[in-house]
């Protein structure tokens, strides 16, 4: 007999030395977590994240070494009717006097009236690091609240970057706390329903949480090679819980199934390692390949997400091959304790005729009896669902997409209405030799004058344009405001007018000049162009390597090709559904959002690799069961029926967990997370139902023995079936006429 697969050898050693394996895993997780905490996080800089012309503008501004302190404003408006100027000035003076006494306030500016006299603005300059201003702004907000109490006839509000950041952090903090509080009990509840026993339900969660902890530490260490961003930890948690629970489900269900057939604990673990363990390795490799594709985006954000995801998947795979067999061997039949009476009766593994399922054979009937018609209808429906994706538009969310449930955002709306130049703006950054500084200033002044009469831009300030010049006179910066929302077509046209006409016309003739137009609108447009350019490269890499892995794993070119096509169909349907929901308005009331008529810029690329990776989990597991049956000599149609029905329970359980957890993200306030949650949940639901229960069996039934075709060099010399008992004969209604 040949040498046993490495998954079996690892599992056997762990099962024979459970305490050693468990202790080694605990030490590994602790060392990773503590080591990462000690090393500290290396965060990506502006230079790391520079994309397109927006990135060049940011780097030019940074090279000027400007002192750019955090600023706040006290906005004074009437509660109704016109503003009483005398009362407003008195409130402004009161606010200035009080705020000068607050620690963290560097200076108070002269109150500025709006053009229409509807508001009075008191500018505030904060001291200290601008990056931490949001953490230090609360005393200023408390003081402004006291001014409001002293002048109840007026509306006195504080608004500015730090106060908005503080309000958003508070909102997001509450959102994530609610999501965390919901996700763990929801996951446990679904697993208890799936297993009917508390310990069996707890094992997958334990492995997933420990994998996340270890990956967090490893990603912190890795940040010194690939700088991290503030989204990395959230993605590690999201992906880690998904794959950690999935892999454990596959393994534990197979081990329980073999024990129910009368296998000893060690034999059951070995068989689970040889079958489900092998599927875990293959699916983990597919996820790692998908996530690795993000590195080709040449983007600090995606590179950070790729590293974090790869690490947590690799750790989850290692855990499922080492500590999981040890836990199962040590627990033995205790893994099925304590039992939940009714649920245990429904979910306990069975053998013989009582093990024959009824629901899934009924679902599979159309695919097995009329595969051509079933395939055509199901693919047509999925393509129809995917069709709206052809009209997908990408944009960054703007201030207008932030929920208006906070006082800071309500004040922001009143601020931009009264003072349009405080809303959306473009940053014109110029670098030139110091001796050209006067010509640069004159050109920027001319530029400001040209925009002042253009309806695409905000009216000029009464005291002329404010041009910042660096100490060495080499860098100059002008903010050009537009009264239009950052995502509007007018804001986009104003950006292109600056980039293509106004800026080259005014600055192009200066010797040695370098210029770029940045700002929020530019960031959105440039990043969308970056995503569209990189998506085909990333997709080609993921498709090619996944094809090779699947072809070599199953020794079949046909299986590899159908895997790719089915996953593309699933991803396309998810894209289409995302566009239907979020580029329209019909779901606004249902999901609690305001349509931005676009998809968040970074989402399609990230969604593609995540969906492609996670979908492979189910595909590998299902096709592995089909291949097992074929290798034991079962005819193709019966093998397809057996493989899908025998794996349906675990695939359904894993899918329900992921759909439930991802759906929780759709309840968060920010549009980014709503789109991410709906996109992931919808794709997993489609994949686990229509793709795996309708399209896959139709294709494999239609292809018959051609499923397993491969060139001679890829074919197996010998086929050794896993040491498992033959399954019960398929239900007669599934066999049908050939």
XYZ file of C-alpha atoms in Angstrom:
738
model
C 0.000 0.000 0.000
C 1.329 3.459 -0.921
C 2.282 6.118 1.519
C -0.706 7.739 3.193
C -1.519 11.369 2.311
C 0.004 14.031 4.523
C -3.462 15.032 5.770
C -3.948 11.511 7.118
C -0.489 11.334 8.696
C -0.984 14.690 10.432
C -4.430 13.685 11.653
C -3.252 10.313 12.926
C -0.366 11.829 14.873
C -2.686 14.455 16.383
C -5.321 11.860 17.241
C -2.724 9.603 18.892
C -1.134 12.520 20.802
C -4.110 14.814 21.418
C -2.717 16.717 24.411
C 0.522 17.469 22.590
C -1.328 18.658 19.501
C -3.696 20.842 21.550
C -0.822 22.284 23.580
C 1.196 23.047 20.437
C -1.809 24.824 18.911
C -2.379 26.934 22.020
C 1.307 27.865 22.110
C 1.258 28.688 18.389
C -1.776 30.974 18.742
C -0.332 32.662 21.853
C 3.102 33.223 20.274
C 1.529 34.691 17.113
C -0.770 37.006 19.040
C 1.781 38.154 21.635
C 4.544 38.462 19.036
C 2.343 40.609 16.837
C 1.361 42.843 19.738
C 5.007 43.299 20.705
C 6.101 44.115 17.141
C 3.444 46.785 16.694
C 1.474 47.676 13.586
C 3.139 49.364 10.624
C 0.397 51.358 8.890
C 0.364 52.371 5.238
C 1.363 55.964 4.513
C -0.039 58.391 1.942
C 2.859 57.445 -0.323
C 1.908 53.760 -0.067
C -1.693 54.569 -1.005
C -1.031 57.077 -3.803
C -3.227 56.177 -6.800
C -3.408 58.151 -10.059
C -3.361 61.926 -10.280
C -5.064 62.207 -6.902
C -2.119 60.333 -5.366
C 0.391 62.597 -7.117
C -1.425 65.663 -5.782
C -1.320 64.257 -2.262
C 2.417 63.579 -2.506
C 3.083 67.106 -3.808
C 1.154 68.589 -0.884
C 2.989 66.346 1.597
C 6.354 67.422 0.179
C 5.529 71.024 1.051
C 5.708 70.306 4.786
C 2.659 72.440 5.493
C 1.415 72.931 9.003
C -2.176 71.825 8.506
C -3.823 71.838 11.929
C -7.245 70.411 12.514
C -10.036 72.964 12.272
C -13.545 73.152 13.653
C -16.380 75.663 13.314
C -19.212 76.987 15.422
C -22.193 77.540 13.131
C -24.907 79.945 14.248
C -28.241 79.928 12.394
C -31.863 80.861 13.102
C -34.265 78.196 14.284
C -36.869 79.717 11.965
C -37.116 82.788 9.776
C -34.207 85.195 9.251
C -31.169 85.338 11.507
C -31.063 88.073 14.173
C -27.581 89.471 13.472
C -27.217 91.158 16.874
C -28.104 87.980 18.751
C -25.858 85.939 16.434
C -22.859 88.201 17.061
C -23.441 87.990 20.796
C -23.538 84.184 20.611
C -20.392 84.184 18.465
C -18.553 86.300 21.009
C -19.761 84.072 23.831
C -18.562 80.984 21.945
C -15.156 82.557 21.260
C -14.697 83.573 24.907
C -15.615 80.133 26.208
C -13.593 78.156 23.637
C -10.402 80.147 24.292
C -10.411 78.598 27.764
C -10.620 75.022 26.447
C -7.478 72.912 26.353
C -6.693 71.919 22.762
C -7.828 75.183 21.134
C -4.955 77.045 19.472
C -6.857 80.078 18.154
C -10.301 81.463 17.354
C -10.858 83.228 14.038
C -12.993 86.252 13.222
C -16.694 85.406 12.803
C -17.675 85.212 9.117
C -21.227 85.947 7.880
C -22.633 83.983 4.955
C -23.392 85.814 1.698
C -27.148 85.711 2.285
C -26.886 86.578 5.972
C -28.481 83.278 7.044
C -25.538 82.088 9.136
C -22.514 83.201 11.133
C -19.394 81.011 11.280
C -16.745 81.051 14.011
C -13.579 79.194 12.820
C -11.549 77.271 15.407
C -7.971 76.018 15.024
C -7.055 73.062 17.198
C -3.600 72.336 18.586
C -1.822 68.988 18.584
C -1.673 66.175 16.059
C -4.438 66.536 13.432
C -4.623 62.752 13.211
C -5.876 62.499 16.793
C -8.128 65.572 16.716
C -11.267 63.440 16.580
C -10.290 61.834 19.899
C -9.773 65.261 21.504
C -12.735 67.200 20.137
C -15.317 66.308 22.775
C -14.429 69.176 25.205
C -15.024 71.636 22.352
C -18.387 70.056 21.595
C -19.353 70.220 25.275
C -18.462 73.910 25.373
C -20.505 74.617 22.242
C -23.451 72.822 23.856
C -23.202 75.235 26.806
C -23.277 78.175 24.371
C -26.426 76.670 22.849
C -28.018 76.477 26.301
C -27.177 80.143 26.870
C -28.750 81.226 23.552
C -31.850 79.030 23.119
C -33.431 81.341 20.515
C -30.625 80.449 18.070
C -29.248 77.187 16.699
C -25.598 76.924 17.812
C -23.766 73.865 16.454
C -20.239 72.616 16.116
C -19.150 71.158 12.804
C -15.837 70.253 11.218
C -13.664 67.311 10.281
C -12.794 66.177 13.837
C -16.368 66.406 15.126
C -17.713 64.528 12.081
C -14.986 61.877 12.537
C -15.971 61.562 16.190
C -19.655 61.181 15.336
C -18.907 58.583 12.649
C -16.578 56.653 14.938
C -19.313 56.565 17.571
C -21.875 55.386 15.021
C -19.598 52.750 13.523
C -18.501 51.635 16.987
C -22.112 50.992 17.961
C -22.747 49.269 14.644
C -19.782 46.911 14.947
C -20.524 46.186 18.596
C -24.062 45.203 17.625
C -22.732 43.107 14.727
C -20.265 41.320 16.996
C -22.909 40.697 19.644
C -25.231 39.255 17.011
C -22.822 37.276 14.843
C -21.424 34.926 17.493
C -24.754 33.809 18.996
C -26.300 33.562 15.515
C -23.413 31.348 14.360
C -23.684 29.175 17.466
C -27.452 28.867 17.114
C -27.166 27.724 13.481
C -24.452 25.217 14.362
C -26.531 23.843 17.242
C -29.394 23.335 14.794
C -26.982 21.706 12.332
C -25.390 19.318 14.852
C -28.059 18.942 17.532
C -25.307 18.944 20.175
C -23.625 21.814 22.025
C -20.002 20.598 21.985
C -20.120 19.753 18.269
C -21.463 23.257 17.630
C -18.794 24.889 19.760
C -15.787 23.185 18.131
C -16.024 25.073 14.776
C -16.423 28.411 16.557
C -13.436 27.635 18.791
C -11.223 26.817 15.800
C -12.399 29.906 13.897
C -11.777 32.279 16.827
C -8.330 30.844 17.550
C -7.425 31.086 13.855
C -8.488 34.736 13.818
C -6.414 35.482 16.936
C -3.294 33.868 15.456
C -3.789 35.583 12.089
C -4.206 38.971 13.772
C -0.783 38.601 15.339
C 0.816 37.282 12.159
C -0.677 40.109 10.094
C 0.793 42.643 12.518
C 4.204 41.079 11.982
C 3.622 40.989 8.223
C 2.737 44.699 8.235
C 6.466 45.431 8.513
C 6.793 43.927 5.018
C 3.405 44.946 3.580
C 1.983 47.994 5.417
C -1.453 47.451 6.928
C -4.578 49.571 6.620
C -7.367 50.103 9.122
C -9.666 47.621 7.330
C -7.327 44.614 7.606
C -8.487 43.462 11.049
C -12.170 43.549 10.031
C -11.498 41.460 6.930
C -9.439 38.926 8.927
C -12.395 38.531 11.288
C -14.894 38.244 8.431
C -12.906 35.738 6.355
C -11.543 33.870 9.375
C -14.956 33.164 10.848
C -16.303 32.110 7.444
C -13.577 29.628 6.499
C -12.862 28.493 10.062
C -16.466 27.441 10.578
C -16.682 25.944 7.069
C -13.596 23.769 7.386
C -14.591 22.499 10.812
C -18.094 21.725 9.600
C -16.763 19.645 6.718
C -14.428 17.718 8.996
C -16.688 17.198 12.010
C -19.669 16.097 9.933
C -17.594 13.504 8.087
C -16.050 12.187 11.315
C -19.503 11.830 12.898
C -20.810 10.143 9.775
C -18.033 7.529 9.880
C -18.512 6.887 13.598
C -22.212 6.326 12.929
C -21.185 3.546 10.534
C -19.376 1.798 13.390
C -15.846 3.039 12.786
C -13.532 3.482 15.748
C -12.644 7.020 16.763
C -9.179 6.821 15.191
C -10.456 5.302 11.947
C -13.207 7.907 11.690
C -10.659 10.701 12.112
C -8.400 9.137 9.460
C -11.207 8.834 6.938
C -12.305 12.399 7.639
C -8.711 13.528 7.099
C -8.392 11.590 3.837
C -11.663 12.958 2.433
C -12.799 16.175 4.075
C -9.247 17.067 5.122
C -8.129 16.799 1.512
C -11.078 18.956 0.421
C -10.137 21.553 3.047
C -6.575 21.739 1.703
C -7.782 22.169 -1.870
C -10.447 24.745 -1.023
C -8.013 26.598 1.248
C -5.500 26.690 -1.590
C -8.203 28.077 -3.892
C -9.076 30.819 -1.389
C -5.397 31.711 -0.920
C -4.930 31.930 -4.697
C -7.978 34.173 -5.000
C -6.792 36.465 -2.238
C -3.269 36.445 -3.647
C -4.686 37.937 -6.821
C -5.289 41.155 -4.874
C -1.529 41.682 -4.734
C -1.593 42.287 -8.488
C -3.777 45.360 -7.943
C -0.608 47.172 -6.788
C -2.624 48.943 -4.148
C -1.691 49.249 -0.471
C -5.277 48.617 0.656
C -5.751 45.452 -1.384
C -2.237 44.204 -0.619
C -2.958 44.530 3.084
C -6.295 42.737 2.718
C -4.621 39.991 0.687
C -1.946 39.341 3.300
C -4.448 39.290 6.165
C -6.840 36.970 4.309
C -4.097 34.587 3.178
C -2.764 34.309 6.710
C -6.130 33.595 8.346
C -7.055 30.991 5.699
C -3.670 29.275 6.018
C -3.989 29.180 9.808
C -7.543 27.804 9.584
C -6.372 25.042 7.218
C -3.478 24.132 9.535
C -5.812 24.082 12.519
C -8.316 21.831 10.769
C -5.535 19.334 9.967
C -3.884 19.316 13.393
C -5.774 20.507 16.448
C -9.220 19.572 15.108
C -8.405 15.825 14.802
C -6.866 16.006 18.284
C -10.031 17.541 19.730
C -12.254 15.005 17.992
C -10.093 12.086 19.142
C -9.994 13.343 22.722
C -13.701 14.106 22.857
C -14.729 10.872 21.145
C -18.472 10.393 21.470
C -18.582 13.310 23.903
C -18.560 15.570 20.854
C -22.258 14.670 20.567
C -23.019 15.912 24.088
C -25.009 17.571 25.530
C -27.725 16.779 23.033
C -30.648 19.044 22.214
C -33.449 16.451 22.209
C -35.577 17.385 19.197
C -32.683 18.727 17.145
C -30.550 15.661 17.830
C -33.274 13.392 16.548
C -33.387 15.377 13.305
C -29.636 15.806 12.763
C -27.973 12.683 14.198
C -25.987 10.699 11.593
C -27.826 7.593 10.386
C -26.950 4.545 8.306
C -28.949 2.139 6.224
C -32.336 2.926 4.715
C -33.087 5.450 7.466
C -30.167 7.540 6.193
C -31.784 8.071 2.793
C -32.770 11.767 2.522
C -36.027 12.835 0.929
C -35.800 16.592 0.406
C -32.667 16.736 -1.728
C -33.624 13.891 -4.043
C -36.797 15.851 -4.804
C -34.746 18.969 -5.526
C -32.367 17.022 -7.783
C -35.063 15.280 -9.848
C -35.244 17.887 -12.650
C -31.446 18.086 -13.020
C -31.038 14.302 -13.178
C -34.026 13.488 -15.375
C -33.977 16.486 -17.750
C -30.479 17.950 -17.465
C -30.561 19.949 -20.725
C -33.808 21.795 -19.980
C -32.871 22.331 -16.327
C -29.451 23.681 -17.288
C -30.797 26.055 -19.920
C -33.525 27.458 -17.667
C -31.305 27.910 -14.603
C -28.417 29.461 -16.560
C -30.839 31.787 -18.369
C -32.230 32.970 -15.022
C -28.748 33.573 -13.606
C -27.640 35.429 -16.731
C -30.755 37.595 -16.539
C -29.887 38.363 -12.922
C -26.306 39.170 -13.947
C -27.314 41.449 -16.854
C -27.691 44.654 -14.765
C -23.999 44.362 -13.864
C -23.209 45.636 -17.372
C -24.451 49.048 -16.206
C -22.396 49.086 -13.007
C -20.985 52.480 -12.007
C -18.230 52.899 -9.417
C -17.910 55.821 -7.013
C -16.580 56.553 -3.555
C -19.255 57.384 -0.989
C -19.331 61.103 -0.220
C -20.466 63.105 2.791
C -23.989 62.947 1.380
C -23.983 59.165 1.902
C -23.251 59.363 5.619
C -26.406 58.761 7.710
C -28.074 61.992 8.817
C -28.949 60.522 12.202
C -26.065 62.417 13.855
C -26.150 66.094 14.817
C -22.733 66.596 13.201
C -23.998 65.620 9.734
C -27.156 67.703 10.103
C -24.939 70.664 10.973
C -22.708 69.862 7.984
C -25.699 70.182 5.652
C -26.517 73.619 7.070
C -22.846 74.639 6.832
C -22.480 73.728 3.143
C -25.819 75.392 2.321
C -24.713 78.690 3.879
C -21.005 78.452 2.942
C -20.645 76.407 -0.299
C -16.839 76.706 -0.256
C -16.784 74.539 2.890
C -18.250 71.562 1.042
C -16.762 69.688 -1.907
C -13.457 71.053 -3.176
C -10.626 70.196 -5.558
C -7.004 70.517 -4.483
C -4.695 72.068 -7.083
C -1.159 71.108 -6.004
C 1.810 72.687 -7.765
C 5.547 72.039 -7.422
C 8.038 74.262 -9.240
C 11.505 75.782 -8.725
C 11.549 78.396 -5.954
C 12.372 81.172 -8.425
C 9.041 80.502 -10.172
C 6.982 80.995 -6.987
C 5.663 84.424 -8.045
C 4.599 83.108 -11.461
C 2.889 80.163 -9.793
C 0.981 82.488 -7.429
C -0.107 84.681 -10.339
C -1.249 81.630 -12.310
C -3.228 80.232 -9.362
C -4.837 83.637 -8.806
C -5.821 83.665 -12.491
C -7.189 80.138 -12.106
C -9.306 81.180 -9.110
C -10.642 84.120 -11.100
C -11.673 81.900 -14.006
C -13.531 79.483 -11.745
C -15.317 82.307 -9.899
C -17.585 82.987 -12.873
C -18.211 79.343 -13.765
C -21.430 77.807 -12.347
C -19.574 74.513 -11.847
C -17.544 76.164 -9.066
C -18.409 78.012 -5.855
C -18.345 81.830 -5.891
C -15.002 83.449 -5.051
C -14.256 84.486 -1.478
C -14.566 88.220 -0.810
C -10.944 88.528 0.320
C -9.552 86.654 -2.710
C -8.203 83.113 -3.084
C -6.220 81.576 -0.224
C -3.009 80.158 -1.702
C -0.730 78.185 0.602
C 2.994 78.342 -0.158
C 5.620 76.113 1.468
C 8.533 77.553 3.423
C 10.949 76.771 0.575
C 8.536 78.397 -1.950
C 8.577 75.248 -4.104
C 5.052 73.951 -3.355
C 1.812 75.927 -3.712
C -1.717 74.711 -2.997
C -5.099 76.164 -3.968
C -8.469 74.770 -2.916
C -11.122 75.245 -5.621
C -14.611 74.676 -4.212
C -17.686 73.448 -6.036
C -21.235 73.851 -4.660
C -22.217 70.406 -5.984
C -22.261 67.120 -4.098
C -19.096 65.058 -4.459
C -20.819 62.246 -6.397
C -22.811 64.498 -8.728
C -22.197 64.747 -12.454
C -21.567 68.476 -12.004
C -18.739 67.801 -9.525
C -17.224 65.323 -11.973
C -17.448 67.825 -14.836
C -15.797 70.488 -12.699
C -12.877 68.108 -12.045
C -12.415 67.367 -15.741
C -12.661 71.052 -16.620
C -9.863 71.771 -14.161
C -7.664 68.894 -15.299
C -8.177 69.204 -19.026
C -8.611 72.954 -19.566
C -8.165 75.440 -16.729
C -5.088 74.102 -14.925
C -3.018 73.385 -18.070
C -4.018 76.775 -19.505
C -2.874 78.725 -16.441
C 0.095 76.662 -15.218
C 1.344 74.833 -18.296
C 3.761 77.536 -19.445
C 5.820 77.769 -16.241
C 9.316 76.212 -16.615
C 9.908 73.108 -14.462
C 6.343 73.042 -13.161
C 4.644 69.856 -11.911
C 0.980 69.938 -11.040
C -1.913 67.631 -10.191
C -5.554 68.035 -9.187
C -6.676 66.040 -6.171
C -9.506 66.125 -3.645
C -12.448 63.871 -2.868
C -13.954 63.863 -6.357
C -10.549 63.109 -7.895
C -9.976 60.265 -5.434
C -13.268 58.645 -6.457
C -12.682 58.964 -10.205
C -9.039 57.925 -10.126
C -9.701 54.915 -7.917
C -12.578 53.760 -10.126
C -10.275 53.935 -13.161
C -7.642 52.012 -11.194
C -10.143 49.266 -10.307
C -11.390 48.886 -13.873
C -7.787 48.623 -15.084
C -6.735 46.027 -12.498
C -9.881 43.876 -12.381
C -9.118 41.961 -15.641
C -5.526 41.285 -14.502
C -6.595 40.013 -11.091
C -9.439 37.966 -12.576
C -7.155 36.353 -15.167
C -4.618 35.395 -12.483
C -7.278 33.928 -10.192
C -8.997 32.022 -12.993
C -5.782 30.593 -14.418
C -4.296 29.369 -11.134
C -7.626 28.074 -9.834
C -8.061 26.129 -13.073
C -4.647 24.516 -12.629
C -5.293 23.617 -8.978
C -8.707 22.101 -9.720
C -7.447 20.236 -12.780
C -4.556 18.692 -10.868
C -6.633 17.923 -7.773
C -9.424 16.094 -9.596
C -7.257 14.959 -12.530
C -9.880 16.423 -14.839
C -9.744 19.372 -17.213
C -13.531 19.279 -17.550
C -14.162 19.541 -13.802
C -11.714 22.444 -13.604
C -13.390 24.267 -16.505
C -16.921 23.774 -15.179
C -15.764 24.935 -11.734
C -14.495 28.189 -13.234
C -17.618 28.763 -15.314
C -19.998 28.060 -12.435
C -18.168 30.401 -10.105
C -18.135 33.130 -12.761
C -21.876 32.650 -13.158
C -22.345 32.961 -9.397
C -20.194 36.111 -9.168
C -21.957 37.687 -12.150
C -25.376 37.084 -10.600
C -24.168 38.642 -7.340
C -22.903 41.713 -9.227
C -26.208 42.064 -11.027
C -28.206 41.776 -7.818
C -25.967 44.383 -6.186
C -26.636 46.821 -9.038
C -30.377 46.106 -8.927
C -30.525 46.847 -5.207
C -28.117 49.753 -4.779
C -28.168 51.604 -8.107
C -31.954 51.841 -7.821
C -34.225 53.272 -5.139
C -36.798 50.511 -4.634
C -34.915 48.920 -1.694
C -34.060 52.143 0.157
C -36.848 51.842 2.722
C -36.341 48.115 3.150
C -32.596 48.294 3.858
C -32.408 51.814 5.292
C -30.124 53.577 2.794
C -30.175 56.363 0.232
C -29.164 55.196 -3.227
C -25.855 56.618 -4.427
C -26.661 55.425 -7.971
C -23.358 53.550 -7.931
C -21.442 50.716 -6.291
C -18.659 51.548 -3.829
C -15.433 51.731 -5.831
C -13.390 49.032 -4.090
C -16.215 46.504 -3.800
C -16.254 44.695 -7.211
C -12.603 43.655 -7.069
C -12.741 42.604 -3.421
C -16.085 40.869 -3.899
C -14.763 38.885 -6.870
C -11.819 37.345 -5.046
C -13.768 36.668 -1.846
C -16.680 35.054 -3.668
C -14.447 33.042 -5.932
C -12.509 31.742 -2.961
C -15.457 30.987 -0.685
C -17.515 29.418 -3.491
C -14.700 26.947 -4.069
C -15.223 25.651 -0.519
C -18.594 24.198 -1.458
C -17.585 23.174 -4.942
C -14.536 21.212 -3.823
C -16.461 19.506 -1.044
C -19.366 18.486 -3.285
C -17.225 17.350 -6.237
C -14.952 15.415 -3.856
C -17.942 13.374 -2.678
C -18.977 12.758 -6.279
C -15.433 11.701 -7.179
C -15.332 9.293 -4.223
C -18.456 7.581 -5.498
C -17.107 7.409 -9.070
C -13.814 5.915 -7.834
C -15.803 3.166 -6.090
C -17.409 2.260 -9.423
C -20.761 3.986 -9.063
C -22.322 5.125 -12.380
C -22.040 8.843 -13.054
C -25.720 9.770 -12.563
C -25.947 7.918 -9.257
C -22.579 9.343 -8.169
C -23.826 12.878 -8.794
C -26.992 12.174 -6.810
C -25.054 10.568 -3.961
C -22.373 13.278 -3.833
C -24.842 16.140 -3.650
C -27.301 14.537 -1.244
C -24.553 13.328 1.114
C -22.918 16.773 1.212
C -26.117 18.829 1.158
C -26.471 19.021 4.926
C -23.001 20.377 5.641
C -23.020 22.727 2.636
C -26.416 24.083 3.652
C -25.299 24.560 7.258
C -22.100 26.358 6.215
C -23.992 28.539 3.762
C -26.645 29.478 6.324
C -23.920 30.528 8.781
C -22.229 32.734 6.205
C -25.450 34.232 4.863
C -26.575 35.053 8.405
C -23.258 36.675 9.388
C -22.940 38.601 6.127
C -26.538 39.767 6.386
C -25.731 41.379 9.721
C -23.361 43.691 7.831
C -26.337 44.879 5.786
C -27.817 46.333 8.993
C -24.847 48.680 9.548
C -25.259 52.392 8.901
C -22.578 52.959 6.260
C -23.403 52.253 2.616
C -20.040 50.454 2.137
C -20.929 47.743 4.634
C -24.511 47.437 3.431
C -23.312 46.729 -0.095
C -20.615 44.330 1.136
C -23.062 42.410 3.334
C -25.776 42.131 0.681
C -23.281 41.209 -2.042
C -21.651 38.428 -0.025
C -24.893 37.068 1.432
C -26.666 37.000 -1.938
C -23.732 35.350 -3.704
C -23.332 32.613 -1.080
C -27.077 31.960 -1.096
C -27.170 31.670 -4.902
C -24.062 29.510 -4.898
C -25.267 27.048 -2.279
C -28.730 26.675 -3.800
C -29.122 27.268 -7.546
C -25.500 26.644 -8.516
C -24.807 23.547 -6.384
C -28.292 21.987 -6.395
C -29.429 22.767 -9.941
C -26.685 23.892 -12.330
C -23.878 21.618 -11.093
C -25.879 18.350 -11.165
C -27.331 19.300 -14.562
C -23.864 19.853 -16.037
C -22.310 16.739 -14.505
C -25.248 14.547 -15.463
C -25.202 15.865 -19.013
C -21.447 15.343 -19.411
C -21.449 11.845 -17.960
C -18.062 10.129 -18.037
C -16.629 13.122 -19.907
C -16.560 14.903 -16.526
C -13.356 13.085 -15.730
C -11.468 13.550 -19.004
C -7.868 14.675 -18.737
C -4.713 14.501 -20.883
C -2.653 11.348 -20.404
C 0.021 13.044 -18.274
C -2.607 14.120 -15.728
C -4.360 10.796 -15.345
C -3.950 8.769 -12.188
C -1.928 5.615 -12.536
C -3.976 3.873 -9.921
C -7.107 4.854 -8.172
C -7.291 4.094 -4.482
C -10.702 4.807 -3.079
C -10.966 6.041 0.491
C -11.564 3.305 2.986
C -15.254 3.906 3.392
C -18.261 1.662 3.213
C -20.329 1.817 0.077
C -23.179 4.260 0.456
C -26.755 3.068 0.446
C -28.226 2.642 -3.010
C -29.672 5.851 -4.397
C -33.380 6.279 -4.328
C -35.008 4.652 -7.363
C -36.629 7.910 -8.406
C -33.173 9.458 -8.920
C -31.897 6.826 -11.295
C -34.500 7.063 -14.016
C -34.049 6.084 -17.617
C -30.650 6.697 -19.125
